[in-house]
Short mmCIF file of N, CA and C in Angstrom, two decimals:
data_model
loop_
_atom_site.label_atom_id
_atom_site.label_comp_id
_atom_site.label_asym_id
_atom_site.label_seq_id
_atom_site.Cartn_x
_atom_site.Cartn_y
_atom_site.Cartn_z
N MET A 233 -125.87 -13.82 183.04
CA MET A 233 -126.45 -15.07 183.63
C MET A 233 -125.42 -16.03 183.98
N PRO A 234 -125.48 -16.60 185.20
CA PRO A 234 -124.46 -17.50 185.66
C PRO A 234 -124.46 -18.79 184.81
N ALA A 235 -123.34 -19.38 184.58
CA ALA A 235 -123.21 -20.60 183.86
C ALA A 235 -123.30 -21.78 184.83
N ILE A 236 -124.02 -22.79 184.35
CA ILE A 236 -124.11 -24.09 185.12
C ILE A 236 -123.33 -25.17 184.41
N VAL A 237 -122.30 -25.62 185.05
CA VAL A 237 -121.37 -26.53 184.35
C VAL A 237 -121.41 -27.89 185.10
N GLY A 238 -121.48 -28.98 184.38
CA GLY A 238 -121.45 -30.32 184.96
C GLY A 238 -119.97 -30.74 185.25
N ALA A 239 -119.80 -32.02 185.30
CA ALA A 239 -118.42 -32.59 185.61
C ALA A 239 -117.51 -32.25 184.48
N VAL A 240 -116.32 -31.89 184.81
CA VAL A 240 -115.22 -31.58 183.85
C VAL A 240 -113.96 -32.37 184.20
N LYS A 241 -113.37 -33.01 183.20
CA LYS A 241 -112.13 -33.65 183.37
C LYS A 241 -111.09 -33.09 182.40
N VAL A 242 -109.97 -32.61 182.91
CA VAL A 242 -108.95 -31.98 182.12
C VAL A 242 -107.69 -32.97 182.19
N ASN A 243 -107.38 -33.47 181.11
CA ASN A 243 -106.18 -34.33 181.13
C ASN A 243 -104.88 -33.61 181.07
N SER A 244 -104.80 -32.55 180.20
CA SER A 244 -103.61 -31.72 180.13
C SER A 244 -103.94 -30.38 179.52
N ILE A 245 -103.16 -29.37 179.81
CA ILE A 245 -103.30 -28.03 179.25
C ILE A 245 -101.90 -27.55 178.75
N GLY A 246 -101.78 -27.03 177.58
CA GLY A 246 -100.51 -26.66 177.02
C GLY A 246 -100.03 -25.43 177.85
N SER A 247 -98.80 -25.08 177.61
CA SER A 247 -98.15 -23.91 178.32
C SER A 247 -98.85 -22.57 177.86
N SER A 248 -99.34 -22.49 176.71
CA SER A 248 -99.89 -21.21 176.28
C SER A 248 -101.41 -21.35 176.01
N SER A 249 -102.02 -22.21 176.77
CA SER A 249 -103.52 -22.46 176.68
C SER A 249 -104.36 -21.70 177.65
N VAL A 250 -105.62 -21.57 177.41
CA VAL A 250 -106.54 -20.99 178.29
C VAL A 250 -107.61 -21.97 178.64
N PHE A 251 -107.98 -22.24 179.91
CA PHE A 251 -109.04 -23.05 180.32
C PHE A 251 -109.98 -22.19 181.17
N ASN A 252 -111.24 -22.25 180.83
CA ASN A 252 -112.22 -21.45 181.50
C ASN A 252 -113.47 -22.15 181.72
N ILE A 253 -114.05 -22.10 182.97
CA ILE A 253 -115.37 -22.68 183.21
C ILE A 253 -116.18 -21.51 183.83
N GLY A 254 -117.35 -21.27 183.22
CA GLY A 254 -118.21 -20.26 183.77
C GLY A 254 -118.16 -18.99 182.98
N ASP A 255 -118.66 -17.93 183.55
CA ASP A 255 -118.74 -16.63 182.88
C ASP A 255 -117.31 -16.03 182.87
N VAL A 256 -117.08 -15.33 181.76
CA VAL A 256 -115.75 -14.62 181.53
C VAL A 256 -116.04 -13.29 180.79
N PHE A 257 -115.33 -12.31 181.12
CA PHE A 257 -115.46 -10.99 180.42
C PHE A 257 -114.41 -10.98 179.27
N MET A 258 -113.22 -11.32 179.51
CA MET A 258 -112.15 -11.23 178.50
C MET A 258 -111.14 -12.30 178.65
N ILE A 259 -110.79 -13.08 177.65
CA ILE A 259 -109.67 -14.02 177.70
C ILE A 259 -108.61 -13.58 176.73
N THR A 260 -107.40 -13.37 177.15
CA THR A 260 -106.31 -12.88 176.32
C THR A 260 -105.11 -13.75 176.53
N PRO A 261 -104.99 -14.85 175.90
CA PRO A 261 -103.78 -15.68 176.00
C PRO A 261 -102.58 -14.98 175.27
N ASN A 262 -101.41 -15.08 175.87
CA ASN A 262 -100.19 -14.38 175.37
C ASN A 262 -99.11 -15.32 175.22
N SER A 263 -98.42 -15.46 174.16
CA SER A 263 -97.25 -16.24 173.98
C SER A 263 -96.47 -15.77 172.78
N THR A 264 -95.17 -16.03 172.75
CA THR A 264 -94.40 -15.74 171.55
C THR A 264 -93.40 -16.96 171.37
N ALA A 265 -93.01 -17.10 170.12
CA ALA A 265 -92.07 -18.17 169.86
C ALA A 265 -91.25 -17.81 168.67
N LYS A 266 -90.02 -18.21 168.66
CA LYS A 266 -89.16 -17.94 167.45
C LYS A 266 -88.55 -19.26 167.07
N THR A 267 -88.67 -19.63 165.81
CA THR A 267 -88.24 -20.91 165.23
C THR A 267 -87.21 -20.67 164.14
N PHE A 268 -86.05 -21.31 164.39
CA PHE A 268 -85.11 -21.27 163.32
C PHE A 268 -85.12 -22.68 162.66
N SER A 269 -85.16 -22.78 161.41
CA SER A 269 -85.15 -24.10 160.75
C SER A 269 -84.53 -23.96 159.39
N GLY A 270 -83.83 -24.98 158.96
CA GLY A 270 -83.22 -25.03 157.66
C GLY A 270 -84.22 -25.32 156.54
N ALA A 271 -83.62 -25.31 155.38
CA ALA A 271 -84.49 -25.63 154.12
C ALA A 271 -85.02 -27.09 154.25
N GLY A 272 -86.35 -27.16 153.92
CA GLY A 272 -87.03 -28.50 154.01
C GLY A 272 -87.32 -29.00 155.37
N SER A 273 -87.17 -28.21 156.38
CA SER A 273 -87.47 -28.67 157.74
C SER A 273 -88.93 -29.02 158.03
N PHE A 274 -89.84 -28.22 157.40
CA PHE A 274 -91.23 -28.50 157.71
C PHE A 274 -91.94 -29.26 156.61
N ASN A 275 -91.26 -29.91 155.72
CA ASN A 275 -91.93 -30.74 154.78
C ASN A 275 -92.57 -32.00 155.39
N THR A 276 -93.77 -32.27 154.97
CA THR A 276 -94.41 -33.57 155.44
C THR A 276 -95.03 -34.22 154.27
N GLY A 277 -95.17 -35.52 154.46
CA GLY A 277 -95.84 -36.32 153.40
C GLY A 277 -95.13 -37.54 153.10
N ASP A 278 -95.63 -38.37 152.16
CA ASP A 278 -94.98 -39.60 151.77
C ASP A 278 -94.21 -39.48 150.42
N GLY A 279 -93.12 -40.09 150.45
CA GLY A 279 -92.31 -40.09 149.23
C GLY A 279 -91.62 -38.81 148.86
N LEU A 280 -91.26 -38.02 149.83
CA LEU A 280 -90.63 -36.72 149.55
C LEU A 280 -89.13 -36.91 149.24
N ARG A 281 -88.66 -36.16 148.27
CA ARG A 281 -87.25 -36.25 147.93
C ARG A 281 -86.73 -34.79 148.00
N ILE A 282 -85.96 -34.44 149.04
CA ILE A 282 -85.54 -33.11 149.37
C ILE A 282 -84.03 -33.04 149.07
N VAL A 283 -83.58 -32.14 148.26
CA VAL A 283 -82.12 -32.02 147.99
C VAL A 283 -81.66 -30.60 148.41
N ASN A 284 -80.87 -30.47 149.47
CA ASN A 284 -80.48 -29.25 149.96
C ASN A 284 -78.92 -29.34 150.10
N ASN A 285 -78.21 -29.22 149.01
CA ASN A 285 -76.78 -29.37 149.01
C ASN A 285 -76.08 -28.32 149.74
N ALA A 286 -76.43 -26.97 149.50
CA ALA A 286 -75.64 -25.92 150.20
C ALA A 286 -76.72 -25.13 150.93
N SER A 287 -77.21 -25.65 152.09
CA SER A 287 -78.23 -24.92 152.84
C SER A 287 -77.67 -24.59 154.24
N SER A 288 -77.98 -23.38 154.61
CA SER A 288 -77.49 -22.93 155.95
C SER A 288 -78.64 -22.07 156.56
N THR A 289 -78.72 -22.05 157.85
CA THR A 289 -79.75 -21.28 158.56
C THR A 289 -79.06 -20.22 159.40
N ASN A 290 -79.42 -18.95 159.16
CA ASN A 290 -78.85 -17.86 159.88
C ASN A 290 -79.64 -17.66 161.16
N THR A 291 -79.00 -17.88 162.27
CA THR A 291 -79.71 -17.75 163.57
C THR A 291 -79.30 -16.51 164.35
N GLN A 292 -78.52 -15.64 163.65
CA GLN A 292 -78.04 -14.47 164.31
C GLN A 292 -79.21 -13.43 164.35
N ASP A 293 -79.61 -12.95 165.47
CA ASP A 293 -80.69 -12.03 165.61
C ASP A 293 -80.23 -10.83 166.52
N ASN A 294 -80.13 -9.66 165.85
CA ASN A 294 -79.63 -8.50 166.63
C ASN A 294 -80.82 -7.78 167.40
N ASP A 295 -82.01 -8.12 167.11
CA ASP A 295 -83.19 -7.45 167.83
C ASP A 295 -83.20 -7.92 169.19
N VAL A 296 -83.51 -6.97 170.13
CA VAL A 296 -83.65 -7.37 171.51
C VAL A 296 -85.11 -7.85 171.75
N VAL A 297 -86.13 -7.26 171.13
CA VAL A 297 -87.52 -7.61 171.24
C VAL A 297 -88.16 -7.72 169.88
N ASP A 298 -88.63 -8.85 169.51
CA ASP A 298 -89.13 -9.08 168.18
C ASP A 298 -90.71 -8.81 168.20
N GLN A 299 -91.41 -9.36 169.13
CA GLN A 299 -92.82 -9.24 169.23
C GLN A 299 -93.19 -8.92 170.72
N PRO A 300 -93.32 -7.69 171.07
CA PRO A 300 -93.62 -7.40 172.46
C PRO A 300 -95.07 -7.82 172.82
N ILE A 301 -95.21 -8.27 174.06
CA ILE A 301 -96.43 -8.69 174.61
C ILE A 301 -96.88 -7.66 175.60
N VAL A 302 -98.09 -7.14 175.39
CA VAL A 302 -98.60 -6.11 176.35
C VAL A 302 -99.80 -6.63 177.11
N ASP A 303 -99.83 -6.55 178.37
CA ASP A 303 -100.88 -7.10 179.25
C ASP A 303 -102.06 -6.13 179.18
N LEU A 304 -103.28 -6.57 178.69
CA LEU A 304 -104.42 -5.75 178.48
C LEU A 304 -105.26 -5.77 179.77
N ALA A 305 -105.06 -6.67 180.73
CA ALA A 305 -105.89 -6.85 181.81
C ALA A 305 -105.71 -5.73 182.85
#
């Protein structure tokens, strides 16, 4: 059954987002990311006390492909 859509306003769409109006059979967004961060990098909150005296982040990566993306369409 066809979709009936009224007015749509899109302010922004992220780089790995999907925007669809109407009928759709399959939506398959694909993205990968690799994040290197040191100790305590993702701590959030009020009044945190983080002590990382001898912290190092190993960013050496010998893999060519970590997470392959296969197009299913």
